[in-house]
PDB file of C-alpha atoms and ligand atoms in Angstrom:
ATOM      1  CA  MET A 550     141.890  38.619  21.440  1.00 57.00           C
ATOM      2  CA  GLU A 551     139.216  39.645  23.945  1.00 66.00           C
ATOM      3  CA  ARG A 552     136.254  37.246  24.184  1.00 70.00           C
ATOM      4  CA  VAL A 553     132.987  38.779  23.019  1.00 71.00           C
ATOM      5  CA  GLU A 554     131.379  38.186  26.467  1.00 65.00           C
ATOM      6  CA  GLU A 555     134.141  40.297  28.055  1.00 67.00           C
ATOM      7  CA  THR A 556     133.509  43.271  25.758  1.00 69.00           C
ATOM      8  CA  VAL A 557     130.012  43.887  27.184  1.00 65.00           C
ATOM      9  CA  GLY A 558     131.291  44.134  30.769  1.00 61.00           C
ATOM     10  CA  VAL A 559     131.811  47.872  30.184  1.00 60.00           C
ATOM     11  CA  TRP A 560     128.303  48.581  28.862  1.00 59.00           C
ATOM     12  CA  PRO A 561     126.298  51.058  30.979  1.00 59.00           C
ATOM     13  CA  ALA A 562     123.539  49.136  32.764  1.00 58.00           C
ATOM     14  CA  ASN A 563     121.377  52.199  33.615  1.00 57.00           C
ATOM     15  CA  GLY A 564     120.449  50.456  36.847  1.00 54.00           C
ATOM     16  CA  LEU A 565     119.396  47.259  35.062  1.00 54.00           C
ATOM     17  CA  PRO A 566     119.872  44.314  37.442  1.00 54.00           C
ATOM     18  CA  ALA A 567     121.974  41.476  36.060  1.00 51.00           C
ATOM     19  CA  THR A 568     119.257  38.858  36.320  1.00 58.00           C
ATOM     20  CA  LEU A 569     115.819  40.184  35.724  1.00 80.00           C
ATOM     21  CA  ALA A 570     114.260  37.641  33.390  1.00 85.00           C
ATOM     22  CA  GLU A 571     111.887  36.309  36.042  1.00 86.00           C
ATOM     23  CA  ARG A 572     110.518  39.809  36.767  1.00 90.00           C
ATOM     24  CA  THR A 573     110.285  40.533  33.044  1.00 93.00           C
ATOM     25  CA  ARG A 574     108.291  37.352  32.507  1.00 93.00           C
ATOM     26  CA  ARG A 575     105.866  38.293  35.287  1.00 92.00           C
ATOM     27  CA  VAL A 576     105.327  41.872  34.138  1.00 94.00           C
ATOM     28  CA  TYR A 577     104.760  40.872  30.482  1.00 95.00           C
ATOM     29  CA  ASP A 578     102.395  38.121  31.638  1.00 95.00           C
ATOM     30  CA  LEU A 579     100.387  40.812  33.445  1.00 94.00           C
ATOM     31  CA  VAL A 580     100.181  43.261  30.537  1.00 94.00           C
ATOM     32  CA  ALA A 581      99.571  40.665  27.797  1.00 94.00           C
ATOM     33  CA  ALA A 582      95.885  41.524  27.285  1.00 92.00           C
ATOM     34  CA  VAL A 583      96.501  45.272  26.740  1.00 94.00           C
ATOM     35  CA  TYR A 584      99.873  45.045  24.972  1.00 92.00           C
ATOM     36  CA  PRO A 585      98.405  44.969  21.409  1.00 92.00           C
ATOM     37  CA  VAL A 586      97.553  48.683  21.667  1.00 91.00           C
ATOM     38  CA  SER A 587     101.145  49.679  22.345  1.00 88.00           C
ATOM     39  CA  SER A 588     102.483  47.366  19.656  1.00 89.00           C
ATOM     40  CA  MET A 589     100.101  48.791  17.057  1.00 90.00           C
ATOM     41  CA  LEU A 590     100.754  52.433  18.020  1.00 92.00           C
ATOM     42  CA  PHE A 591     104.551  52.320  18.247  1.00 94.00           C
ATOM     43  CA  HIS A 592     105.882  49.182  16.566  1.00 96.00           C
ATOM     44  CA  SER A 593     103.788  48.399  13.488  1.00 96.00           C
ATOM     45  CA  ARG A 594     105.732  50.642  11.078  1.00 97.00           C
ATOM     46  CA  ALA A 595     109.061  49.097  12.088  1.00 98.00           C
ATOM     47  CA  HIS A 596     107.534  45.604  11.857  1.00 98.00           C
ATOM     48  CA  ARG A 597     106.475  46.316   8.268  1.00 97.00           C
ATOM     49  CA  CYS A 598     109.882  47.753   7.380  1.00 98.00           C
ATOM     50  CA  SER A 599     111.623  44.740   8.920  1.00 98.00           C
ATOM     51  CA  VAL A 600     109.651  42.290   6.748  1.00 97.00           C
ATOM     52  CA  ASP A 601     110.099  44.481   3.634  1.00 97.00           C
ATOM     53  CA  VAL A 602     113.900  44.686   3.869  1.00 97.00           C
ATOM     54  CA  SER A 603     114.559  41.221   5.332  1.00 97.00           C
ATOM     55  CA  GLY A 604     114.821  39.313   2.059  1.00 94.00           C
ATOM     56  CA  PHE A 605     112.093  37.028   3.388  1.00 91.00           C
ATOM     57  CA  ARG A 606     110.271  34.786   0.845  1.00 95.00           C
ATOM     58  CA  ASP A 607     107.111  32.702   1.166  1.00 98.00           C
ATOM     59  CA  GLY A 608     107.976  29.057   1.865  1.00 98.00           C
ATOM     60  CA  MET A 609     110.753  29.642   4.370  1.00 98.00           C
ATOM     61  CA  ARG A 610     111.149  28.191   7.840  1.00 98.00           C
ATOM     62  CA  VAL A 611     110.900  31.302   9.984  1.00 98.00           C
ATOM     63  CA  LEU A 612     111.377  31.941  13.703  1.00 98.00           C
ATOM     64  CA  GLU A 613     110.122  35.004  15.531  1.00 98.00           C
ATOM     65  CA  VAL A 614     111.674  35.503  18.973  1.00 98.00           C
ATOM     66  CA  ALA A 615     109.808  37.557  21.636  1.00 98.00           C
ATOM     67  CA  THR A 616     106.487  37.704  19.779  1.00 98.00           C
ATOM     68  CA  GLY A 617     104.765  39.759  22.471  1.00 97.00           C
ATOM     69  CA  SER A 618     101.041  39.707  21.712  1.00 96.00           C
ATOM     70  CA  GLY A 619     101.636  38.486  18.159  1.00 97.00           C
ATOM     71  CA  GLU A 620     101.160  41.450  15.786  1.00 97.00           C
ATOM     72  CA  MET A 621     104.436  40.765  13.914  1.00 98.00           C
ATOM     73  CA  PHE A 622     103.854  37.002  14.155  1.00 98.00           C
ATOM     74  CA  ARG A 623     100.539  37.293  12.279  1.00 98.00           C
ATOM     75  CA  ARG A 624     102.228  39.489   9.672  1.00 98.00           C
ATOM     76  CA  LEU A 625     104.829  36.752   9.161  1.00 98.00           C
ATOM     77  CA  VAL A 626     102.262  33.908   9.097  1.00 98.00           C
ATOM     78  CA  ARG A 627     100.197  35.794   6.508  1.00 97.00           C
ATOM     79  CA  ALA A 628     103.254  36.300   4.274  1.00 97.00           C
ATOM     80  CA  ASN A 629     104.536  32.746   4.744  1.00 98.00           C
ATOM     81  CA  GLY A 630     101.514  30.728   3.563  1.00 97.00           C
ATOM     82  CA  LYS A 631     103.676  27.985   2.027  1.00 97.00           C
ATOM     83  CA  GLY A 632     106.206  27.890   4.840  1.00 98.00           C
ATOM     84  CA  THR A 633     106.423  27.233   8.563  1.00 98.00           C
ATOM     85  CA  THR A 634     106.411  30.014  11.135  1.00 98.00           C
ATOM     86  CA  ILE A 635     107.464  29.387  14.722  1.00 98.00           C
ATOM     87  CA  GLY A 636     107.162  31.956  17.510  1.00 98.00           C
ATOM     88  CA  VAL A 637     108.530  32.082  21.048  1.00 98.00           C
ATOM     89  CA  ASP A 638     108.106  34.399  24.004  1.00 97.00           C
ATOM     90  CA  LEU A 639     109.303  34.170  27.599  1.00 96.00           C
ATOM     91  CA  SER A 640     105.836  35.083  28.891  1.00 96.00           C
ATOM     92  CA  PRO A 641     103.411  32.127  28.713  1.00 96.00           C
ATOM     93  CA  ASN A 642     100.454  34.555  28.498  1.00 97.00           C
ATOM     94  CA  MET A 643     101.999  36.388  25.537  1.00 97.00           C
ATOM     95  CA  ALA A 644     102.830  33.098  23.787  1.00 98.00           C
ATOM     96  CA  ALA A 645      99.298  31.758  24.371  1.00 97.00           C
ATOM     97  CA  LEU A 646      97.706  34.981  23.086  1.00 97.00           C
ATOM     98  CA  THR A 647      99.880  34.876  19.979  1.00 98.00           C
ATOM     99  CA  GLN A 648      99.108  31.214  19.360  1.00 98.00           C
ATOM    100  CA  ARG A 649      95.345  31.669  19.818  1.00 97.00           C
ATOM    101  CA  ALA A 650      95.089  34.700  17.548  1.00 97.00           C
ATOM    102  CA  ALA A 651      97.198  33.108  14.789  1.00 98.00           C
ATOM    103  CA  ARG A 652      95.088  29.899  14.929  1.00 97.00           C
ATOM    104  CA  ARG A 653      91.892  31.914  14.724  1.00 97.00           C
ATOM    105  CA  LYS A 654      93.040  34.058  11.793  1.00 97.00           C
ATOM    106  CA  PHE A 655      95.031  31.455   9.858  1.00 98.00           C
ATOM    107  CA  PRO A 656      93.585  28.043  10.807  1.00 97.00           C
ATOM    108  CA  ARG A 657      95.358  26.221   7.977  1.00 96.00           C
ATOM    109  CA  ALA A 658      98.784  27.800   8.420  1.00 98.00           C
ATOM    110  CA  ARG A 659     101.791  25.854   9.666  1.00 98.00           C
ATOM    111  CA  ALA A 660     102.353  28.178  12.599  1.00 98.00           C
ATOM    112  CA  HIS A 661     103.025  27.607  16.246  1.00 98.00           C
ATOM    113  CA  CYS A 662     103.977  29.798  19.221  1.00 98.00           C
ATOM    114  CA  GLN A 663     105.210  28.596  22.594  1.00 97.00           C
ATOM    115  CA  ALA A 664     106.756  29.896  25.811  1.00 97.00           C
ATOM    116  CA  VAL A 665     110.547  29.689  25.445  1.00 96.00           C
ATOM    117  CA  ASP A 666     113.500  31.698  26.749  1.00 95.00           C
ATOM    118  CA  ALA A 667     115.458  33.242  23.863  1.00 97.00           C
ATOM    119  CA  ARG A 668     118.735  32.697  25.691  1.00 94.00           C
ATOM    120  CA  GLN A 669     118.458  28.929  25.254  1.00 94.00           C
ATOM    121  CA  MET A 670     116.084  27.721  22.615  1.00 96.00           C
ATOM    122  CA  PRO A 671     114.951  24.117  22.039  1.00 97.00           C
ATOM    123  CA  PHE A 672     115.661  24.122  18.296  1.00 98.00           C
ATOM    124  CA  ARG A 673     118.196  22.197  16.253  1.00 98.00           C
ATOM    125  CA  SER A 674     121.199  24.093  14.965  1.00 98.00           C
ATOM    126  CA  GLU A 675     120.811  25.500  11.439  1.00 98.00           C
ATOM    127  CA  SER A 676     117.078  24.826  11.347  1.00 98.00           C
ATOM    128  CA  PHE A 677     115.704  28.255  10.262  1.00 98.00           C
ATOM    129  CA  ASP A 678     116.064  30.328   7.096  1.00 98.00           C
ATOM    130  CA  ALA A 679     115.170  33.549   8.873  1.00 98.00           C
ATOM    131  CA  VAL A 680     114.970  34.846  12.441  1.00 98.00           C
ATOM    132  CA  PHE A 681     113.016  37.985  13.379  1.00 98.00           C
ATOM    133  CA  CYS A 682     113.297  39.688  16.757  1.00 98.00           C
ATOM    134  CA  CYS A 683     111.756  43.053  17.661  1.00 98.00           C
ATOM    135  CA  TYR A 684     112.375  45.081  20.827  1.00 98.00           C
ATOM    136  CA  LEU A 685     113.795  42.256  22.937  1.00 98.00           C
ATOM    137  CA  LEU A 686     117.485  43.061  23.420  1.00 97.00           C
ATOM    138  CA  GLU A 687     116.669  46.187  25.481  1.00 97.00           C
ATOM    139  CA  LEU A 688     115.280  43.868  28.191  1.00 96.00           C
ATOM    140  CA  LEU A 689     118.308  41.595  28.506  1.00 95.00           C
ATOM    141  CA  ALA A 690     121.410  41.926  30.652  1.00 91.00           C
ATOM    142  CA  ALA A 691     124.520  42.510  28.514  1.00 90.00           C
ATOM    143  CA  GLU A 692     125.804  38.921  28.751  1.00 90.00           C
ATOM    144  CA  ASP A 693     122.306  37.664  27.863  1.00 93.00           C
ATOM    145  CA  ILE A 694     122.335  39.808  24.721  1.00 96.00           C
ATOM    146  CA  VAL A 695     125.498  37.965  23.693  1.00 96.00           C
ATOM    147  CA  ALA A 696     123.963  34.560  24.545  1.00 95.00           C
ATOM    148  CA  THR A 697     120.800  35.413  22.595  1.00 97.00           C
ATOM    149  CA  LEU A 698     122.639  36.667  19.505  1.00 98.00           C
ATOM    150  CA  GLN A 699     124.717  33.486  19.642  1.00 97.00           C
ATOM    151  CA  GLU A 700     121.485  31.441  19.780  1.00 98.00           C
ATOM    152  CA  PHE A 701     120.208  33.300  16.696  1.00 98.00           C
ATOM    153  CA  HIS A 702     123.461  32.484  14.932  1.00 98.00           C
ATOM    154  CA  ARG A 703     123.273  28.823  15.971  1.00 98.00           C
ATOM    155  CA  VAL A 704     119.676  28.186  14.790  1.00 98.00           C
ATOM    156  CA  LEU A 705     120.128  29.985  11.452  1.00 98.00           C
ATOM    157  CA  ARG A 706     121.178  28.042   8.369  1.00 98.00           C
ATOM    158  CA  GLY A 707     124.259  29.193   6.472  1.00 96.00           C
ATOM    159  CA  ASN A 708     123.416  32.513   4.746  1.00 95.00           C
ATOM    160  CA  GLY A 709     120.222  32.728   6.837  1.00 98.00           C
ATOM    161  CA  ARG A 710     119.057  36.234   7.746  1.00 98.00           C
ATOM    162  CA  LEU A 711     118.570  37.838  11.136  1.00 98.00           C
ATOM    163  CA  SER A 712     116.172  40.820  11.209  1.00 98.00           C
ATOM    164  CA  LEU A 713     116.384  42.848  14.397  1.00 98.00           C
ATOM    165  CA  VAL A 714     114.355  45.840  15.517  1.00 98.00           C
ATOM    166  CA  LEU A 715     115.795  47.997  18.289  1.00 98.00           C
ATOM    167  CA  ILE A 716     114.548  51.133  20.001  1.00 98.00           C
ATOM    168  CA  GLY A 717     116.298  54.066  18.324  1.00 97.00           C
ATOM    169  CA  GLN A 718     118.742  56.242  20.268  1.00 96.00           C
ATOM    170  CA  ASN A 719     118.849  59.107  17.795  1.00 92.00           C
ATOM    171  CA  ARG A 720     116.557  61.545  19.652  1.00 91.00           C
ATOM    172  CA  ALA A 721     117.881  63.169  22.837  1.00 95.00           C
ATOM    173  CA  ALA A 722     114.474  64.000  24.365  1.00 95.00           C
ATOM    174  CA  PHE A 723     113.198  60.484  23.775  1.00 96.00           C
ATOM    175  CA  ASN A 724     116.393  59.023  25.267  1.00 97.00           C
ATOM    176  CA  ALA A 725     115.936  61.100  28.440  1.00 96.00           C
ATOM    177  CA  ILE A 726     112.338  59.895  28.873  1.00 96.00           C
ATOM    178  CA  TYR A 727     113.387  56.315  28.172  1.00 95.00           C
ATOM    179  CA  ARG A 728     116.186  56.486  30.737  1.00 95.00           C
ATOM    180  CA  LEU A 729     113.687  57.619  33.359  1.00 96.00           C
ATOM    181  CA  ALA A 730     111.118  54.949  32.415  1.00 95.00           C
ATOM    182  CA  GLY A 731     113.882  52.323  32.567  1.00 94.00           C
ATOM    183  CA  LYS A 732     114.841  53.416  36.078  1.00 93.00           C
ATOM    184  CA  LEU A 733     111.216  53.253  37.268  1.00 94.00           C
ATOM    185  CA  ALA A 734     110.380  49.838  35.746  1.00 93.00           C
ATOM    186  CA  PRO A 735     113.557  48.186  34.393  1.00 92.00           C
ATOM    187  CA  GLU A 736     111.843  44.813  33.925  1.00 92.00           C
ATOM    188  CA  PHE A 737     109.380  46.401  31.474  1.00 94.00           C
ATOM    189  CA  TRP A 738     111.472  49.057  29.673  1.00 94.00           C
ATOM    190  CA  GLY A 739     115.049  47.811  30.040  1.00 95.00           C
ATOM    191  CA  ARG A 740     117.495  50.318  28.513  1.00 95.00           C
ATOM    192  CA  GLN A 741     118.459  51.394  25.017  1.00 96.00           C
ATOM    193  CA  VAL A 742     121.200  49.356  23.344  1.00 97.00           C
ATOM    194  CA  GLU A 743     120.771  50.297  19.693  1.00 96.00           C
ATOM    195  CA  GLN A 744     124.162  51.996  19.283  1.00 96.00           C
ATOM    196  CA  ARG A 745     126.120  49.074  20.724  1.00 95.00           C
ATOM    197  CA  VAL A 746     124.396  46.088  19.147  1.00 97.00           C
ATOM    198  CA  PRO A 747     125.677  46.366  15.537  1.00 97.00           C
ATOM    199  CA  GLU A 748     129.313  45.960  16.636  1.00 96.00           C
ATOM    200  CA  LEU A 749     128.344  42.971  18.753  1.00 96.00           C
ATOM    201  CA  MET A 750     126.523  41.380  15.816  1.00 97.00           C
ATOM    202  CA  GLU A 751     129.634  41.702  13.698  1.00 96.00           C
ATOM    203  CA  ARG A 752     131.785  40.136  16.406  1.00 95.00           C
ATOM    204  CA  ILE A 753     129.402  37.177  16.421  1.00 95.00           C
ATOM    205  CA  SER A 754     129.998  36.888  12.638  1.00 95.00           C
ATOM    206  CA  PHE A 755     126.812  38.450  11.356  1.00 98.00           C
ATOM    207  CA  ARG A 756     127.277  40.669   8.310  1.00 98.00           C
ATOM    208  CA  ILE A 757     124.916  43.659   8.345  1.00 98.00           C
ATOM    209  CA  LEU A 758     123.119  44.095   5.021  1.00 98.00           C
ATOM    210  CA  GLN A 759     120.412  46.652   5.807  1.00 98.00           C
ATOM    211  CA  ASP A 760     120.240  49.450   8.352  1.00 98.00           C
ATOM    212  CA  ARG A 761     117.105  51.649   8.467  1.00 98.00           C
ATOM    213  CA  THR A 762     115.603  54.121  10.886  1.00 97.00           C
ATOM    214  CA  VAL A 763     111.841  54.378  11.310  1.00 97.00           C
ATOM    215  CA  ARG A 764     109.708  56.753  13.360  1.00 96.00           C
ATOM    216  CA  GLN A 765     106.146  56.198  14.498  1.00 96.00           C
ATOM    217  CA  ILE A 766     104.580  59.147  16.334  1.00 92.00           C
ATOM    218  CA  PHE A 767     107.571  60.104  18.557  1.00 92.00           C
ATOM    219  CA  TYR A 768     108.938  56.559  18.911  1.00 95.00           C
ATOM    220  CA  PRO A 769     112.201  55.842  17.029  1.00 97.00           C
ATOM    221  CA  SER A 770     113.236  52.380  15.854  1.00 97.00           C
ATOM    222  CA  ARG A 771     116.265  50.981  14.077  1.00 98.00           C
ATOM    223  CA  VAL A 772     115.808  48.038  11.731  1.00 98.00           C
ATOM    224  CA  LEU A 773     118.851  45.871  11.020  1.00 98.00           C
ATOM    225  CA  VAL A 774     119.112  42.892   8.692  1.00 98.00           C
ATOM    226  CA  ALA A 775     122.201  40.717   8.841  1.00 98.00           C
ATOM    227  CA  ARG A 776     123.430  37.558   7.135  1.00 98.00           C
ATOM    228  CA  LYS A 777     124.949  34.631   9.012  1.00 97.00           C
TER     229      LYS A 777
HETATM  230  C1  SAM B2138     108.882  45.041  24.317  1.00 79.41           C
HETATM  231  S1  SAM B2138     108.028  43.506  24.087  1.00 79.41           S
HETATM  232  C2  SAM B2138     108.099  43.369  22.311  1.00 79.41           C
HETATM  233  C3  SAM B2138     107.027  42.496  21.744  1.00 79.41           C
HETATM  234  C4  SAM B2138     106.984  42.383  20.231  1.00 79.41           C
HETATM  235  N1  SAM B2138     108.204  41.801  19.711  1.00 79.41           N
HETATM  236  C5  SAM B2138     106.702  43.687  19.551  1.00 79.41           C
HETATM  237  O1  SAM B2138     107.427  44.040  18.620  1.00 79.41           O
HETATM  238  O2  SAM B2138     105.713  44.364  19.894  1.00 79.41           O
HETATM  239  C6  SAM B2138     109.252  42.356  24.613  1.00 79.41           C
HETATM  240  C7  SAM B2138     108.802  40.907  24.659  1.00 79.41           C
HETATM  241  O3  SAM B2138     109.981  40.120  24.917  1.00 79.41           O
HETATM  242  C8  SAM B2138     109.620  39.059  25.762  1.00 79.41           C
HETATM  243  N2  SAM B2138     110.842  38.579  26.418  1.00 79.41           N
HETATM  244  C9  SAM B2138     111.540  39.169  27.410  1.00 79.41           C
HETATM  245  N3  SAM B2138     112.614  38.419  27.738  1.00 79.41           N
HETATM  246  C10 SAM B2138     112.596  37.330  26.930  1.00 79.41           C
HETATM  247  C11 SAM B2138     113.419  36.187  26.793  1.00 79.41           C
HETATM  248  N4  SAM B2138     114.502  36.019  27.567  1.00 79.41           N
HETATM  249  N5  SAM B2138     113.086  35.253  25.874  1.00 79.41           N
HETATM  250  C12 SAM B2138     111.988  35.411  25.096  1.00 79.41           C
HETATM  251  N6  SAM B2138     111.163  36.485  25.167  1.00 79.41           N
HETATM  252  C13 SAM B2138     111.462  37.431  26.077  1.00 79.41           C
HETATM  253  C14 SAM B2138     108.590  39.664  26.711  1.00 79.41           C
HETATM  254  O4  SAM B2138     107.807  38.675  27.344  1.00 79.41           O
HETATM  255  C15 SAM B2138     107.794  40.564  25.754  1.00 79.41           C
HETATM  256  O5  SAM B2138     106.697  39.897  25.204  1.00 79.41           O
END
């Protein structure tokens, strides 16, 4: 049988360079201070849906990967008052912003955010009940998507849930604009991968439990929840 890493070799890259993590880190470091506006305008509805359908309960040990400026992270910390919430982001400025805002709003919460690369995370295997990750996979090279999904699988406990939010590919006009944006600034926009990721998740032994589409203004998102 074909190895899962080999299956992504045929994915269209839309001009995305194979190794672009360093450029991505720099560009997200630069935009960290203004990023909350974009997250609130285009992502907040999908964030809410992702928490609602995730099966998440207060008291869990939760990991959010690619927190950005921390809007979803604060949502998780607020809902997880009895638990522990850990966040990571490749950009040190994003991670610091997330950490500062969560500390200020929830000073007594067990919550911590640090700069970490999702492709290789410094956490023990099977140490989280739930992993959340919104709008990251678009930014990763195909083989890094596999590595990252495998990391999610590794750090989740048996029956733990992965909640993913991806940029939707169900609107032709939006897809055309996104393709152009991705060509102009691939390190910031990446390329859409929503239609290919579910199959990959299943190959990595995730079982998809929920599959929703959400729209905010003109911006489409797909929310997936899967069990390890
Ligand atoms: C499009 S933003 C999404 C932010 C947030 N999740 C949201 O929903 O608004 C993508 C984020 O992924 C982070 N990122 C990119 N590559 C990463 C990696 N390899 N590991 C961890 N975070 C990464 C970027 O720094 C950025 O903050």
